[in-house]
Short mmCIF file of N, CA and C in Angstrom, two decimals:
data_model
loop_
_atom_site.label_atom_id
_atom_site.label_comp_id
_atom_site.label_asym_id
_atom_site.label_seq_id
_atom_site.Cartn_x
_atom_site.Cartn_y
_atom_site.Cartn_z
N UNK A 1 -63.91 -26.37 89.31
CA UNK A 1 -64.42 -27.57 88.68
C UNK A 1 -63.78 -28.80 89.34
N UNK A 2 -64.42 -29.52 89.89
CA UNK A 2 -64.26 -31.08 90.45
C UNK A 2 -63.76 -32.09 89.09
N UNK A 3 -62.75 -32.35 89.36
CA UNK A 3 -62.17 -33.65 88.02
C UNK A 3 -62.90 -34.89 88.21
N UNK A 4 -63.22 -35.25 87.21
CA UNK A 4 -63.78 -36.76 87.12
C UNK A 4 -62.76 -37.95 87.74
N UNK A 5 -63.38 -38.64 88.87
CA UNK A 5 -63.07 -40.00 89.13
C UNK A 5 -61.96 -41.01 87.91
N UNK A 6 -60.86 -41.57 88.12
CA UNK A 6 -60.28 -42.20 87.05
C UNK A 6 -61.47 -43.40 86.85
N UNK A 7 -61.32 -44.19 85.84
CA UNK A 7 -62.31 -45.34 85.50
C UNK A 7 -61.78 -46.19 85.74
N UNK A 8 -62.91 -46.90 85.97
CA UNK A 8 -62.29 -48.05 86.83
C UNK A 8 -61.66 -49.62 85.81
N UNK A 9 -60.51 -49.28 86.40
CA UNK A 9 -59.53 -50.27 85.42
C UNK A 9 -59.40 -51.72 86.03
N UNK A 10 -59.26 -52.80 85.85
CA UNK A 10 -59.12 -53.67 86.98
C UNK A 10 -58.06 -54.01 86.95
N UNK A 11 -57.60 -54.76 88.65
CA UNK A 11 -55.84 -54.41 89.09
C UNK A 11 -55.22 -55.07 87.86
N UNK A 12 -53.74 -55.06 88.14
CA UNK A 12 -52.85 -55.50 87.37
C UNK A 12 -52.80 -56.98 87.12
N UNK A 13 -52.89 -58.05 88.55
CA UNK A 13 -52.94 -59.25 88.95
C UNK A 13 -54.25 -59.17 89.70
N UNK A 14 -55.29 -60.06 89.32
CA UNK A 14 -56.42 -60.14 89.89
C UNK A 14 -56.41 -61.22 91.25
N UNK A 15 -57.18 -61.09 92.00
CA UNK A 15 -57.54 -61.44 93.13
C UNK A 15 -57.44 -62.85 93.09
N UNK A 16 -56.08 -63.79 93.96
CA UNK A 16 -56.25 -65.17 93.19
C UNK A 16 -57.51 -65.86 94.48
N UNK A 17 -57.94 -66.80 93.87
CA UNK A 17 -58.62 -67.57 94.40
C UNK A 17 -58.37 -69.06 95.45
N UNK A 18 -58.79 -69.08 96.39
CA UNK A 18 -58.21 -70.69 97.28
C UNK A 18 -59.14 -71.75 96.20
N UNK A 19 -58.20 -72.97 96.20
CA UNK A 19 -58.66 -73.97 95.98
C UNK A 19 -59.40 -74.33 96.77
N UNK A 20 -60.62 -75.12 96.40
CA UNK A 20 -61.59 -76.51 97.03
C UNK A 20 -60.59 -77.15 98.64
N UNK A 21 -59.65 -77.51 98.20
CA UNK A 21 -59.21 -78.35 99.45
C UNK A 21 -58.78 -76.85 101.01
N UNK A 22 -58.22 -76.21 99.79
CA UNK A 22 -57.85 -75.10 100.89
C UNK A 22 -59.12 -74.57 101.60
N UNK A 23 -60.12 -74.29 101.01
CA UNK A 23 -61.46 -73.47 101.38
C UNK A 23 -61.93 -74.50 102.64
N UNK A 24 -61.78 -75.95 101.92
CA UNK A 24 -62.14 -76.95 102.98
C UNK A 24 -61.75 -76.81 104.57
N UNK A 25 -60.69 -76.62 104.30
CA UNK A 25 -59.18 -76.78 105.64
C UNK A 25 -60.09 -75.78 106.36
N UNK A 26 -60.27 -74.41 105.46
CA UNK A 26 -60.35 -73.33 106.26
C UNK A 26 -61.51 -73.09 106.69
N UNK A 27 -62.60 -73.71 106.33
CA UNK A 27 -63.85 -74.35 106.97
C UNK A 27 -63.79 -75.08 107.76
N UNK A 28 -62.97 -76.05 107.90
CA UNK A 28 -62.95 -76.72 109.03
C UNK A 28 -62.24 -76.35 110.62
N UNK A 29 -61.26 -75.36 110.15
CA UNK A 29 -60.13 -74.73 111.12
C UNK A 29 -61.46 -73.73 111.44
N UNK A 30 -62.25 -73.12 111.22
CA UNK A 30 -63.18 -72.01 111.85
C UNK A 30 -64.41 -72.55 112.49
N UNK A 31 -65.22 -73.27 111.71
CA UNK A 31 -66.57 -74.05 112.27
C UNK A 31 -66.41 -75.36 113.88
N UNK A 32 -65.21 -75.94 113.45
CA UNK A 32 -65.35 -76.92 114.56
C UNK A 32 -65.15 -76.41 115.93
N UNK A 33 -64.52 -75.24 116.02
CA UNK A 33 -64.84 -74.94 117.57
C UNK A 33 -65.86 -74.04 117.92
N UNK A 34 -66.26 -73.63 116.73
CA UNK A 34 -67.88 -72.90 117.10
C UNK A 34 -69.10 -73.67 117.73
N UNK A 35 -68.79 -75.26 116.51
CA UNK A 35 -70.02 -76.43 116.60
C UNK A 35 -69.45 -76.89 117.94
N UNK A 36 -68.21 -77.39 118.40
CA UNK A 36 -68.34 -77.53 119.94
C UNK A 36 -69.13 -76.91 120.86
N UNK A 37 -68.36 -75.72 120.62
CA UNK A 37 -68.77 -74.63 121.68
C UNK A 37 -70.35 -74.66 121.77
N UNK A 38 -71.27 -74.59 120.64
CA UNK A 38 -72.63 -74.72 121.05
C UNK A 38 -73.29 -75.89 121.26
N UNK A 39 -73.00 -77.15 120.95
CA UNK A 39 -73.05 -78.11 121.45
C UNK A 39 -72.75 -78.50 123.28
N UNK A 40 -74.13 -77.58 123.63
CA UNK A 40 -74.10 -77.52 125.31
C UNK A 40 -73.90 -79.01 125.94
N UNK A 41 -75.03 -80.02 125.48
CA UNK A 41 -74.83 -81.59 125.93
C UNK A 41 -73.41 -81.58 126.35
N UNK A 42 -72.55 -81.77 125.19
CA UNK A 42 -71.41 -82.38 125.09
C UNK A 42 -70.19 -81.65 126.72
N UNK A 43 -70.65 -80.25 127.27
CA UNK A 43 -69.55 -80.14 128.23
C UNK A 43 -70.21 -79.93 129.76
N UNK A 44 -71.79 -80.18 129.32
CA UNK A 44 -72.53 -79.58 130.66
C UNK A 44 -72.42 -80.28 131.72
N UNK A 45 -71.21 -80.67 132.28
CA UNK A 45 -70.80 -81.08 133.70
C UNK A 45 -69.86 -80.59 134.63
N UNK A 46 -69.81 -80.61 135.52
CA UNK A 46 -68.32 -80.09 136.58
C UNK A 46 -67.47 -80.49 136.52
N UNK A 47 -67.43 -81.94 136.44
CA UNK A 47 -65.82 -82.82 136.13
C UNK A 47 -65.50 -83.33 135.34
N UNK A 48 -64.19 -82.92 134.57
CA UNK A 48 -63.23 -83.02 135.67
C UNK A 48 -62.63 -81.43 135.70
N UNK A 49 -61.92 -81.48 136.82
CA UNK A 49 -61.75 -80.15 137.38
C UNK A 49 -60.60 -79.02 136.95
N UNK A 50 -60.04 -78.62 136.72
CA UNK A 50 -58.43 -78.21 136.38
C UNK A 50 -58.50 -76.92 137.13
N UNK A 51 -57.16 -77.07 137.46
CA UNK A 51 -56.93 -75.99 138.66
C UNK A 51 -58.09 -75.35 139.47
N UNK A 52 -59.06 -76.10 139.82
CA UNK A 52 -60.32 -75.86 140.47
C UNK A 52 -61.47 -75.55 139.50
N UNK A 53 -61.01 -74.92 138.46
CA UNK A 53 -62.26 -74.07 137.29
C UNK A 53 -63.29 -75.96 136.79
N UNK A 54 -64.30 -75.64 136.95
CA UNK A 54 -65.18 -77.02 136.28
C UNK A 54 -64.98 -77.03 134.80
N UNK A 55 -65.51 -78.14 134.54
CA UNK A 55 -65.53 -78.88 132.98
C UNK A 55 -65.82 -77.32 131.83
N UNK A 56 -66.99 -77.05 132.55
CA UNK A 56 -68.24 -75.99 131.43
C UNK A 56 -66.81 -74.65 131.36
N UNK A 57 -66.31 -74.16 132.25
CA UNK A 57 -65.55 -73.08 132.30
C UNK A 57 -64.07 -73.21 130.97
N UNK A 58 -63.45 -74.53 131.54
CA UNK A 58 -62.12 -74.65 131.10
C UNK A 58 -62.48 -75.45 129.28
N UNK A 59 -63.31 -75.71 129.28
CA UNK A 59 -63.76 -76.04 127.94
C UNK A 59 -64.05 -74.72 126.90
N UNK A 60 -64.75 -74.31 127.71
CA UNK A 60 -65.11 -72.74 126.65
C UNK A 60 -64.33 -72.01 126.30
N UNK A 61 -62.90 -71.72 127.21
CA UNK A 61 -62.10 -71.30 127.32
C UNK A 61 -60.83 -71.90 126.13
N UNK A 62 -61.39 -73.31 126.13
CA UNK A 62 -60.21 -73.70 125.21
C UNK A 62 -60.49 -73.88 124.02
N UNK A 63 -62.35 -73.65 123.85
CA UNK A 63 -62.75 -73.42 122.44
C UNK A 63 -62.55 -72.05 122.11
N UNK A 64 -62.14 -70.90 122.70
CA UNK A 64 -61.89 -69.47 122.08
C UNK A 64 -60.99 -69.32 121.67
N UNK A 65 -59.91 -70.03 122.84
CA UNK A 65 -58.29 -69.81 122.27
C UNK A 65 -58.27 -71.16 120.44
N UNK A 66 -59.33 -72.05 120.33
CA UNK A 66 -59.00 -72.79 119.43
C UNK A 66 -59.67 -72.10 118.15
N UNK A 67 -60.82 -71.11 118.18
CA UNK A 67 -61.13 -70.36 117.21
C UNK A 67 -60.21 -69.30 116.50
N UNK A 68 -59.59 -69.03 117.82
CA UNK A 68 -58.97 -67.78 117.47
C UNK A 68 -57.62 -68.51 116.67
N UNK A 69 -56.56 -69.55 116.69
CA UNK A 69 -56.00 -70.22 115.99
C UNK A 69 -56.43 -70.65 114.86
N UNK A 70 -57.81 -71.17 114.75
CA UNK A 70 -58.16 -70.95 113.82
C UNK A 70 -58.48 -70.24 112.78
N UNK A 71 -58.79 -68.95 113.57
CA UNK A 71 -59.06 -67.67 112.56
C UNK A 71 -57.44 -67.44 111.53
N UNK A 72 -56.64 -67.43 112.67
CA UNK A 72 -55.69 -67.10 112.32
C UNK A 72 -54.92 -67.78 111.38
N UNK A 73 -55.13 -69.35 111.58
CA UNK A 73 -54.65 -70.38 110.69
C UNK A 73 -55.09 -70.17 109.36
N UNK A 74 -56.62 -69.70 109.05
CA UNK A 74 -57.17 -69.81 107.72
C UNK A 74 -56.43 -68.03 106.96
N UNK A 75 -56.57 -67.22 107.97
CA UNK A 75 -55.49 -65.75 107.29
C UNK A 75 -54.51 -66.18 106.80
N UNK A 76 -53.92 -66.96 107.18
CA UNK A 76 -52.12 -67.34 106.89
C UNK A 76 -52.76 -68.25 105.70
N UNK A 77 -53.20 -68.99 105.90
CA UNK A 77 -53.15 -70.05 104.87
C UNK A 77 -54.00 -68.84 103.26
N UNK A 78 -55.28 -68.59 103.68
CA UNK A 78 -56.06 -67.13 102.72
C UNK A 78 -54.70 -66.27 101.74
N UNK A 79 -54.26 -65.42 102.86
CA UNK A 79 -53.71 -64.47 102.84
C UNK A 79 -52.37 -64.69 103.08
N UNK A 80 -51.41 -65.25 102.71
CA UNK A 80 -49.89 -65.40 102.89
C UNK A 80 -49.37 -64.42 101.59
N UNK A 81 -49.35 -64.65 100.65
CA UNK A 81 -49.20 -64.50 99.61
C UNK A 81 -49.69 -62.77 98.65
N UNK A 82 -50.53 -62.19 99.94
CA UNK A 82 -51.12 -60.50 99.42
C UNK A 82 -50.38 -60.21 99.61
N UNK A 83 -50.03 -58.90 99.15
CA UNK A 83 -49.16 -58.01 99.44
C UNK A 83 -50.09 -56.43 100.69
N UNK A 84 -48.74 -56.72 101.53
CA UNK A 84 -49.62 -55.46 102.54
C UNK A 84 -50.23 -54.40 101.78
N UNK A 85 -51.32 -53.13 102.19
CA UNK A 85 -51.51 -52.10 101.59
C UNK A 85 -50.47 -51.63 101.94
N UNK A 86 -49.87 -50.61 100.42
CA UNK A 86 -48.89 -49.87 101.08
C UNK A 86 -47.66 -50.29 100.40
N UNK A 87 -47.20 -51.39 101.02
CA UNK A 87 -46.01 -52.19 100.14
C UNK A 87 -45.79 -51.76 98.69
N UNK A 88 -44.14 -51.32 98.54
CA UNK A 88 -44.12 -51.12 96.80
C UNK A 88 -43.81 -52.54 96.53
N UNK A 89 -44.34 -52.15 95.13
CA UNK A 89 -44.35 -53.13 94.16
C UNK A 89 -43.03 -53.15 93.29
#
């Protein structure tokens, strides 16, 4: 005989929520180097040059590394405060 599933209890401390301003931040730390990045007008030229690579190259490049700070900025700011899986309590 297969035992029944426990029922579902909900956690101890529920899931807290970001504030308005925080959600903001963290909308803004993720979207603005996306809206660059597709905003072709704004880098579609060769100059100026850096270490030989053109405008279109070294721009894209510095919108990934700025997403990815961003991603990371809004985890930390999200998520500081969870506790790892795993971690005793």
């Amino acid at each position: 005989m297969i035992p029944a599933p426990p029922p579902n209890t909900p956690p101890d401390s529920p899931r807290p929520t970001l504030s308005w301003p925080k959600r903001l931040l963290c909308t803004i730390f993720v979207v603005t180097p996306v809206v660059l990045a597709l905003s072709v007008p704004l880098y579609q030229h060769t100059e100026p040059t850096l270490g030989g690579l053109p405008f279109f190259y070294w721009f894209q490049m510095t919108m990934a590394v700025a997403a990815a700070c961003g991603c990371g900025a809004t985890y930390f700011i999200a998520f500081r405060h969870e506790p790892e899986i795993g971690d005793a309590q």
